[in-house]
Amino acid sequence: MGSAMNYIWDFSAVWRNGGMLLDGFANTALLTATCLVLALPLGLLLALMRLSNARPLRFLGLAYVNFFRAAPALVLIVWFYFAFPVIIGVEMNAFEASILAIGLQSAAYMAEVFRGGMQAIRRGQWEAARAIGLSSADTIRFVILPQAVRQMIPVFLIRFAELVKATTLAGVIAYGETVYMANELSTQTYRPLETFTAIALLFFVLIFGITSFSKLLEKRLIAGR
Amino acid sequence: MDVLRIEGLRKSFGPVEVLKGIDLTVKKGETVVLLGSSGSGKSTLLRCVNFLETPDGGTITHNGVTIGRKSHNKTIYTPSELKAVRSQVGMVFQQFNLFPHLTVEGNVMLGLTRVRKMSQNAARKRALECLDRVGLADKAQAYPLSLSGGQQQRVAIARAVAMQPSMVLFDEPTSALDPELVGEVLNAMRQLAEDGTTMIIVTHELGFAYNVANCVVFLHEGRVHEKGAPHEVLVNPKTERMREFLASHTLFRIPEQVAAE
Ligand SMILES: Nc1ncnc2c1ncn2[C@@H]1O[C@H](COP(=O)(O)OP(=O)(O)O)[C@@H](O)[C@H]1O
Ligand SMILES: [Mg+2]
C-alpha cells in the first residue's frame, strides 16, 4: 500500500524513446488501413450475398458472418500465424497473418453494417427502382447504397474504432504495433506504468475522438432528415 | 392489339387467396379505373401486372407476349424478361417513392440512362420534356423532399412516363395527399389520358373515374364483380355489393351533378 502511494512518476524515459512508440503507432495505422481495404469490399460482398435471392449465397454469407463474429480475434490471429501456413504450405509473416485474421473478421462486422443500412432503406425505394426496370445491381448501386452509406457512416466509425483496438492483439505474434512497442519500451526502461499510461491516453484520445465524431454525425444526420 | 390481357390470374398470400381468377383486357389508349374496398386485392392485381408480385396462376400477356414459360405445373420467369416487362410498364405509387438523394431531373433520368441506355444529354432533354408535361420543368434541379406531396407525385408520373411505357399503373396516387393537392395530380393524369396513355388506376376518386375512365372494374372477393362504362356502373350498378360500395363513398355525387346539369 505504502509503496504504491510513494511511487514517483517519471515520464522522461517515455519522452526520450517516443520514436519507438511512434513507430508502433505507424504500424498500427498501417495494419488498420490494410485491414480496412480488405474488410470494406469484402463486407459489401458478404452483405449482398446475405440479401441475395439465391439460397446458397445467403447461406454462405450467413455462415461466414456467424463464424467470424463468434471467433475470438486473438485465437484467429494465432491460428492464421501458426496453423494456416501449415495448411496452405506458404510462409506468412506477422503482418500478413494479422491482416487475414483481423481483416476477415472485420469484414464480418462490416457486412452487418452494410446489410443493416441497405435493409433500412424503405421497401418503396427497391420497388420504385425495380418498377422502372433497373437491374438488381443498378438498384443497389444507384438507389440503395448512396442512401444507405450516408446513414451508415456513424456505425462505420464505431466499427473503425473497434478495428483500431483489435489491431493491438497483433502484438502477440510480435507484430510491432503500438502495444507491442510499448511492451518493449517498458522492459528497456523499467517504466511500464508511465509507458502504458501514455499509450492508454493516446488510445483514449483516438478512440474517443472517433466515437464522439460518429455521435455528432449521427445527430446531424437525424436532424437533417 | 390488346396492351394487356390477364387471364385466370390467381395470387395467394399464405392461406389467403387474394385473387381468385381475374380476367381483364386493356386496349391501347384505354383508361381503366379499378375500384374495390380496402383489402380487396387492387394493389396485388396491379403488382402482378408488373411482377412486383409473382402470380400463382393464370397468364399475363403484354402487347401480345405472354410472360413466363410453363414448365410442368409451374411458371418460370427469367430476370431479364421481368426487367423488360417492368421497363415497359410504368408504375406510380401511393407514397411517390421518389429517390431522395437524386434531383427531380435525376429521378426521371435514371431509368433513361441505365435501362434505355440513352446518353446523358438525350435523357436530360426527355426528362425536361416530361417534367414540362406535368408543369414542373422549373423544379428540375430541386430535391424531392423540398417539394409538396402533389409536386412529388407529379415528378413520379413524369418518371414513369419518361420511359415511354406501353401502359402506366397508378396505385392510389392521391391517397397520401392533402385534399388541396389532389386536384393537380388528377389533372396531370387526366392530361395523360387525353394524350392517349394506356392506364390502370386504383383510386377512390369516383368523380375522376366518372369523367376520365373508359372502363370501371369493381373488384370483390378476389374476382371482377362488376365491370362496364363509368356512366353505367357508377350510376346504375347492377350488383348489391357495388351499390353498397358506392354508398360508402359519401363524397361521390356524380349522379346528382348530372341530374342538376
Ligand atoms: N405481401 C403481402 N403479404 C401478405 N399478405 C398480403 C401482402 N400484400 C397484401 N396482402 C393481403 O392481401 C389482401 C389484399 O391486399 P391489397 O392488394 O393490398 O388490397 P387493396 O390494395 O385492395 O387494399 C389483404 O388482405 C392484404 O392483407
Ligand atoms: Mg392498395
XYZ file of C-alpha atoms and ligand atoms in Angstrom:
514
model
C 0.000 0.000 0.000
C 2.625 2.466 1.105
C 4.960 1.693 -1.796
C 2.180 2.231 -4.279
C 1.416 5.606 -2.771
C 5.058 6.612 -2.817
C 5.655 5.739 -6.449
C 7.424 8.591 -8.204
C 6.128 9.057 -11.738
C 8.788 9.828 -14.290
C 7.802 10.138 -17.938
C 11.205 11.324 -19.184
C 12.198 7.833 -20.385
C 8.959 7.636 -22.372
C 9.668 11.036 -23.931
C 13.233 10.139 -24.824
C 12.097 6.958 -26.572
C 8.998 8.458 -28.133
C 10.273 7.426 -31.564
C 9.683 3.777 -30.693
C 6.104 4.470 -29.747
C 5.627 6.485 -32.907
C 6.924 3.544 -34.946
C 4.412 1.369 -33.159
C 1.696 3.848 -33.913
C 2.659 3.930 -37.580
C 2.486 0.128 -37.681
C -0.923 0.222 -36.002
C -2.113 2.689 -38.622
C -0.688 0.565 -41.458
C -2.354 -2.592 -40.170
C -5.664 -0.808 -39.586
C -5.674 0.728 -43.048
C -4.784 -2.538 -44.757
C -7.466 -4.429 -42.837
C -9.975 -1.783 -43.857
C -9.046 -2.120 -47.519
C -9.796 -5.826 -47.196
C -12.831 -5.557 -44.937
C -14.888 -2.901 -46.732
C -15.248 -4.523 -50.173
C -15.470 -7.999 -48.689
C -18.067 -6.759 -46.198
C -20.132 -5.284 -49.022
C -19.877 -8.524 -50.973
C -20.985 -10.538 -47.922
C -23.894 -8.180 -47.326
C -25.012 -8.586 -50.945
C -24.765 -12.352 -50.532
C -26.930 -12.175 -47.442
C -29.548 -10.109 -49.289
C -29.402 -12.284 -52.399
C -32.336 -14.342 -53.659
C -30.064 -17.346 -54.126
C -30.288 -19.546 -51.079
C -26.720 -20.971 -51.299
C -25.272 -17.453 -51.423
C -27.384 -16.372 -48.452
C -26.255 -19.424 -46.533
C -22.566 -18.884 -47.310
C -22.788 -15.236 -46.300
C -24.538 -16.076 -43.064
C -22.075 -18.871 -42.248
C -19.127 -16.567 -42.835
C -20.533 -13.778 -40.704
C -21.523 -16.089 -37.868
C -18.198 -17.872 -37.852
C -16.003 -14.787 -37.861
C -18.097 -12.925 -35.342
C -18.042 -15.868 -32.934
C -14.293 -16.496 -33.130
C -12.152 -14.518 -30.657
C -9.803 -12.206 -32.565
C -6.818 -13.410 -30.577
C -7.497 -17.029 -31.500
C -7.839 -16.075 -35.168
C -4.518 -14.231 -35.108
C -2.659 -17.101 -33.543
C -4.378 -19.595 -35.862
C -3.596 -17.663 -39.032
C 0.017 -17.217 -37.903
C 0.752 -20.806 -36.885
C -1.838 -23.174 -38.385
C -2.901 -21.572 -41.664
C 0.628 -21.506 -43.215
C 0.930 -25.227 -42.477
C -2.375 -25.935 -44.228
C -1.671 -23.910 -47.360
C 2.081 -24.520 -47.282
C 3.033 -20.848 -47.510
C 5.189 -18.917 -45.050
C 3.425 -15.941 -43.552
C 4.849 -13.086 -41.538
C 3.152 -11.496 -38.567
C 1.805 -8.607 -40.650
C 0.200 -10.872 -43.251
C -1.316 -13.198 -40.684
C -2.720 -10.199 -38.799
C -4.288 -8.756 -41.950
C -6.047 -12.033 -42.638
C -7.229 -12.607 -39.092
C -8.333 -9.075 -38.256
C -9.371 -8.064 -41.775
C -11.502 -11.145 -42.378
C -13.166 -10.723 -39.005
C -13.743 -7.034 -39.585
C -15.382 -7.915 -42.914
C -17.984 -9.904 -40.997
C -18.800 -6.874 -38.857
C -18.790 -4.523 -41.838
C -21.127 -6.909 -43.683
C -23.691 -6.466 -40.938
C -23.362 -2.693 -41.115
C -23.877 -2.757 -44.888
C -26.770 -5.178 -44.614
C -28.477 -3.220 -41.859
C -28.027 0.010 -43.782
C -29.429 -1.386 -47.008
C -32.358 -3.057 -45.275
C -33.191 0.191 -43.523
C -33.942 1.766 -46.902
C -37.691 1.697 -47.326
C -39.162 -1.084 -49.422
C -40.724 1.515 -51.699
C -37.260 2.529 -52.895
C -36.424 -1.012 -54.016
C -39.844 -1.304 -55.658
C -39.663 2.039 -57.442
C -36.252 1.067 -58.825
C -37.498 -2.332 -59.952
C -40.638 -0.767 -61.422
C -38.601 1.270 -63.899
C -36.749 -1.866 -64.930
C -33.414 -1.326 -63.164
C -31.348 -4.457 -62.622
C -30.587 -5.525 -59.055
C -27.010 -4.345 -59.432
C -28.100 -0.912 -60.666
C -30.748 -0.689 -57.946
C -28.108 -1.218 -55.296
C -25.515 0.982 -56.952
C -27.663 3.977 -57.873
C -30.571 3.863 -55.435
C -29.877 1.884 -52.284
C -26.167 2.286 -51.471
C -25.994 6.070 -51.919
C -28.777 6.445 -49.375
C -27.596 3.668 -47.079
C -23.967 4.742 -46.862
C -24.921 8.189 -45.605
C -26.846 6.643 -42.754
C -24.187 4.022 -42.113
C -21.253 6.386 -41.597
C -21.692 6.754 -37.821
C -21.841 2.985 -37.302
C -18.877 2.549 -39.612
C -16.859 4.878 -37.414
C -17.676 2.814 -34.328
C -16.607 -0.339 -36.173
C -13.472 1.505 -37.256
C -12.642 2.370 -33.641
C -13.104 -1.293 -32.744
C -10.830 -2.275 -35.598
C -8.089 0.011 -34.283
C -8.389 -1.647 -30.900
C -8.392 -5.136 -32.438
C -5.065 -4.481 -34.179
C -3.345 -4.229 -30.785
C -3.806 -8.003 -30.489
C -1.314 -8.492 -33.329
C 1.377 -7.857 -30.728
C 1.039 -11.453 -29.517
C 2.674 -12.697 -32.719
C 5.332 -9.974 -32.424
C 3.929 -7.567 -34.981
C 5.422 -4.224 -33.948
C 2.205 -2.320 -33.340
C 1.777 0.234 -30.554
C 1.186 -2.087 -27.619
C 3.990 -4.414 -28.656
C 6.386 -1.478 -28.872
C 5.181 -0.187 -25.525
C 5.964 -3.544 -24.003
C 9.446 -3.469 -25.496
C 9.971 0.046 -24.263
C 8.864 -0.733 -20.735
C 11.238 -3.709 -20.455
C 14.086 -1.492 -21.657
C 13.318 1.461 -19.424
C 11.753 -0.294 -16.439
C 8.959 2.278 -16.691
C 5.882 0.161 -17.576
C 3.461 2.371 -15.627
C 4.458 5.527 -17.469
C 4.678 3.814 -20.835
C 1.263 2.242 -20.588
C -0.262 5.391 -19.128
C 0.972 7.287 -22.170
C -0.362 4.591 -24.523
C -3.692 4.469 -22.715
C -4.052 8.234 -23.093
C -3.117 8.068 -26.748
C -5.710 5.406 -27.493
C -8.286 7.152 -25.385
C -7.898 10.369 -27.341
C -8.012 8.498 -30.658
C -10.948 6.197 -29.932
C -12.893 8.806 -28.001
C -12.311 11.233 -30.864
C -13.655 8.778 -33.426
C -16.704 7.771 -31.413
C -17.561 11.378 -30.485
C -17.304 12.340 -34.130
C -19.616 9.475 -35.030
C -22.179 10.575 -32.407
C -22.029 14.102 -33.763
C -22.556 12.882 -37.330
C -25.445 10.698 -36.240
C -27.158 13.647 -34.576
C -26.724 15.785 -37.655
C -27.988 13.014 -39.932
C -31.093 12.559 -37.794
C -31.623 16.316 -37.654
C -31.118 16.584 -41.413
C -33.817 14.061 -42.242
C -53.803 -5.387 -80.273
C -54.501 -5.536 -76.548
C -51.856 -3.807 -74.466
C -52.638 -6.105 -71.567
C -54.528 -9.352 -71.292
C -54.955 -11.006 -67.915
C -56.456 -14.482 -67.865
C -57.357 -16.521 -64.801
C -54.904 -14.639 -62.588
C -54.600 -16.133 -59.120
C -52.499 -14.970 -56.182
C -52.386 -16.111 -52.562
C -50.536 -14.862 -49.533
C -50.072 -17.917 -47.328
C -53.506 -19.463 -46.843
C -55.361 -16.373 -48.079
C -56.324 -16.399 -51.745
C -56.471 -12.710 -52.645
C -57.059 -13.057 -56.402
C -59.252 -15.990 -57.404
C -59.107 -15.873 -61.182
C -59.102 -12.410 -62.690
C -59.775 -11.803 -66.372
C -59.155 -8.337 -67.695
C -58.224 -6.869 -71.038
C -56.925 -3.360 -71.599
C -56.819 -1.869 -75.082
C -54.409 0.734 -76.319
C -55.286 4.216 -75.113
C -57.800 2.964 -72.550
C -58.067 4.277 -69.002
C -59.294 1.578 -66.656
C -60.235 2.503 -63.093
C -60.051 -0.272 -60.562
C -62.381 0.025 -57.584
C -62.844 -2.141 -54.521
C -62.922 -1.886 -50.775
C -59.713 -1.912 -48.780
C -58.064 -5.323 -48.847
C -59.960 -6.480 -51.925
C -56.696 -7.062 -53.804
C -56.439 -3.973 -56.011
C -52.773 -3.363 -55.229
C -51.997 -7.050 -55.564
C -53.567 -7.084 -59.026
C -51.542 -4.066 -60.172
C -48.362 -5.507 -58.692
C -48.897 -8.775 -60.530
C -49.166 -6.869 -63.806
C -45.552 -5.663 -63.494
C -44.447 -8.676 -61.481
C -43.613 -6.917 -58.249
C -45.675 -9.871 -57.032
C -45.329 -13.248 -58.694
C -48.680 -14.681 -59.798
C -49.614 -18.158 -58.569
C -51.662 -18.982 -61.644
C -53.087 -17.656 -64.865
C -51.354 -15.750 -67.616
C -50.396 -12.158 -68.205
C -49.853 -11.021 -71.776
C -48.225 -7.692 -72.552
C -48.581 -6.475 -76.142
C -49.199 -9.991 -77.351
C -46.289 -11.526 -75.461
C -47.248 -13.930 -72.686
C -44.823 -13.555 -69.808
C -43.171 -16.616 -68.307
C -42.697 -20.126 -69.547
C -44.797 -23.033 -68.302
C -42.730 -25.913 -67.019
C -44.714 -28.820 -65.528
C -47.272 -27.058 -63.355
C -45.087 -24.060 -62.531
C -44.348 -20.912 -64.476
C -40.751 -19.784 -64.735
C -39.903 -16.113 -65.142
C -36.385 -15.072 -66.111
C -34.945 -11.908 -64.538
C -34.274 -10.352 -67.955
C -37.845 -10.989 -69.056
C -39.206 -9.354 -65.900
C -36.829 -6.415 -66.303
C -38.110 -5.955 -69.846
C -41.743 -6.032 -68.698
C -41.091 -3.546 -65.922
C -39.333 -1.155 -68.248
C -42.430 -1.292 -70.477
C -44.904 -0.758 -67.655
C -44.728 2.423 -65.612
C -45.871 2.497 -62.004
C -46.904 5.361 -59.750
C -47.125 4.564 -56.054
C -49.270 5.971 -53.275
C -46.143 7.065 -51.377
C -44.468 8.541 -54.509
C -41.246 6.594 -53.791
C -39.010 9.184 -55.390
C -35.272 8.723 -54.866
C -34.499 11.355 -52.222
C -30.752 11.534 -52.956
C -31.316 12.455 -56.614
C -32.645 15.707 -58.022
C -36.044 15.773 -59.685
C -34.305 15.580 -63.036
C -32.044 12.799 -61.775
C -35.096 10.790 -60.721
C -36.563 10.976 -64.207
C -33.223 10.357 -65.939
C -32.093 7.250 -64.035
C -34.253 4.780 -65.957
C -33.464 6.514 -69.236
C -29.700 6.261 -68.852
C -29.496 2.870 -67.130
C -32.389 0.983 -68.700
C -32.976 2.738 -72.024
C -29.209 3.348 -72.362
C -29.764 6.925 -73.503
C -26.930 9.448 -73.387
C -26.942 11.992 -70.536
C -27.943 14.751 -72.922
C -30.752 12.850 -74.589
C -32.008 11.670 -71.208
C -31.933 15.187 -69.780
C -33.833 16.509 -72.778
C -36.507 13.810 -72.425
C -36.680 14.360 -68.649
C -37.274 18.073 -69.082
C -39.994 17.454 -71.664
C -41.777 15.082 -69.303
C -41.394 17.422 -66.341
C -42.820 20.148 -68.506
C -45.855 17.984 -69.231
C -46.615 17.818 -65.503
C -45.796 21.502 -65.051
C -42.568 21.029 -63.113
C -39.798 21.928 -65.556
C -38.695 24.716 -63.200
C -38.129 22.177 -60.398
C -35.668 20.026 -62.355
C -32.778 20.849 -60.018
C -34.761 20.615 -56.768
C -34.621 17.616 -54.438
C -37.833 15.658 -53.972
C -38.170 16.275 -50.240
C -38.223 20.039 -50.818
C -41.414 19.659 -52.885
C -45.057 19.376 -51.839
C -46.708 15.973 -51.992
C -48.605 16.951 -55.109
C -45.414 18.048 -56.826
C -43.627 14.866 -55.758
C -46.384 12.751 -57.210
C -46.238 14.674 -60.476
C -42.485 14.017 -60.620
C -43.250 10.334 -60.090
C -45.683 10.499 -63.008
C -43.004 12.156 -65.154
C -40.545 9.443 -64.114
C -42.964 6.732 -65.231
C -43.998 8.444 -68.475
C -40.427 9.285 -69.495
C -39.744 5.610 -70.128
C -42.453 5.748 -72.828
C -44.132 2.693 -71.365
C -46.910 0.839 -73.116
C -49.031 1.384 -70.008
C -48.881 3.095 -66.634
C -50.223 1.662 -63.381
C -51.388 4.008 -60.617
C -51.891 2.652 -57.101
C -53.962 5.185 -55.173
C -51.852 8.095 -56.448
C -53.762 10.736 -54.469
C -54.493 8.873 -51.228
C -51.416 10.183 -49.409
C -52.047 13.793 -50.410
C -53.626 16.659 -48.542
C -57.041 17.334 -50.095
C -55.974 20.622 -51.659
C -53.165 18.858 -53.574
C -55.307 16.105 -55.078
C -56.540 18.211 -57.981
C -53.154 18.958 -59.522
C -52.281 15.256 -59.648
C -55.657 14.271 -61.081
C -55.234 16.971 -63.715
C -51.854 15.573 -64.722
C -53.417 12.121 -65.013
C -56.371 13.423 -66.997
C -53.897 15.065 -69.371
C -52.153 11.721 -69.853
C -55.484 10.073 -70.589
C -56.286 12.711 -73.185
C -52.873 12.166 -74.775
C -53.815 8.526 -75.270
C -51.766 6.945 -72.470
C -52.944 3.462 -71.548
C -53.554 3.362 -67.797
C -54.924 1.256 -64.974
C -55.740 3.418 -61.995
C -56.652 2.321 -58.496
C -58.396 5.266 -56.911
C -61.223 6.257 -54.642
C -61.776 9.445 -56.639
C -65.050 8.377 -58.194
C -65.548 11.761 -59.832
C -62.310 11.235 -61.714
C -63.381 7.724 -62.649
C -66.680 9.033 -63.936
C -65.114 11.749 -66.034
C -61.935 10.109 -67.310
C -62.243 6.312 -67.311
C -63.286 4.296 -70.337
C -63.940 1.330 -68.139
C -64.546 0.798 -64.438
C -63.755 -2.534 -62.816
C -65.082 -3.392 -59.379
C -63.072 -5.995 -57.517
C -64.776 -8.023 -54.799
C -63.783 -11.253 -53.051
C -60.902 -11.831 -55.432
C -62.954 -11.545 -58.609
C -64.105 -8.946 -61.078
C -67.543 -8.393 -59.569
C -68.837 -5.775 -61.947
C -67.398 -4.044 -64.956
C -68.514 -1.521 -67.515
C -68.584 2.053 -68.718
C -68.444 4.562 -65.834
C -71.768 6.200 -66.572
C -73.409 2.772 -66.308
C -71.521 1.100 -63.489
C -71.233 4.170 -61.295
C -74.754 5.413 -61.852
C -76.784 2.215 -62.176
C -74.762 -0.544 -60.508
C -76.158 -3.986 -61.249
C -74.970 -5.663 -58.088
C -75.843 -5.106 -54.458
C -72.133 -5.052 -53.479
C -71.294 -2.326 -55.936
C -74.264 -0.276 -54.720
C -73.046 -0.638 -51.120
C -69.538 0.305 -52.165
C -70.707 3.450 -53.929
C -72.953 4.339 -50.994
C -69.947 4.179 -48.656
C -68.260 6.877 -50.750
C -70.340 9.698 -49.410
C -68.363 12.298 -51.329
C -69.417 10.806 -54.630
C -72.206 12.937 -56.036
C -71.916 12.382 -59.767
C -75.491 11.239 -60.445
C -76.872 14.299 -58.677
C -74.473 16.585 -60.559
C -75.547 15.022 -63.799
C -79.172 15.479 -62.836
C -78.550 19.120 -61.980
C -76.872 19.904 -65.284
N -47.016 -9.041 -49.114
C -48.144 -9.493 -48.516
N -48.064 -10.486 -47.609
C -49.187 -10.968 -47.026
N -50.416 -10.513 -47.262
C -50.557 -9.511 -48.154
C -49.425 -8.956 -48.819
N -49.864 -7.978 -49.643
C -51.202 -7.936 -49.495
N -51.622 -8.859 -48.603
C -53.019 -9.118 -48.219
O -53.765 -9.293 -49.390
C -55.004 -8.675 -49.294
C -55.186 -7.685 -50.431
O -54.258 -6.614 -50.272
P -54.146 -5.433 -51.298
O -53.957 -5.982 -52.657
O -53.115 -4.520 -50.782
O -55.600 -4.781 -51.181
P -56.065 -3.337 -51.625
O -54.980 -2.685 -52.393
O -57.287 -3.603 -52.427
O -56.405 -2.614 -50.367
C -55.072 -8.018 -47.930
O -55.780 -8.876 -47.059
C -53.643 -7.919 -47.530
O -53.510 -8.012 -46.139
Mg -53.868 -0.972 -52.025
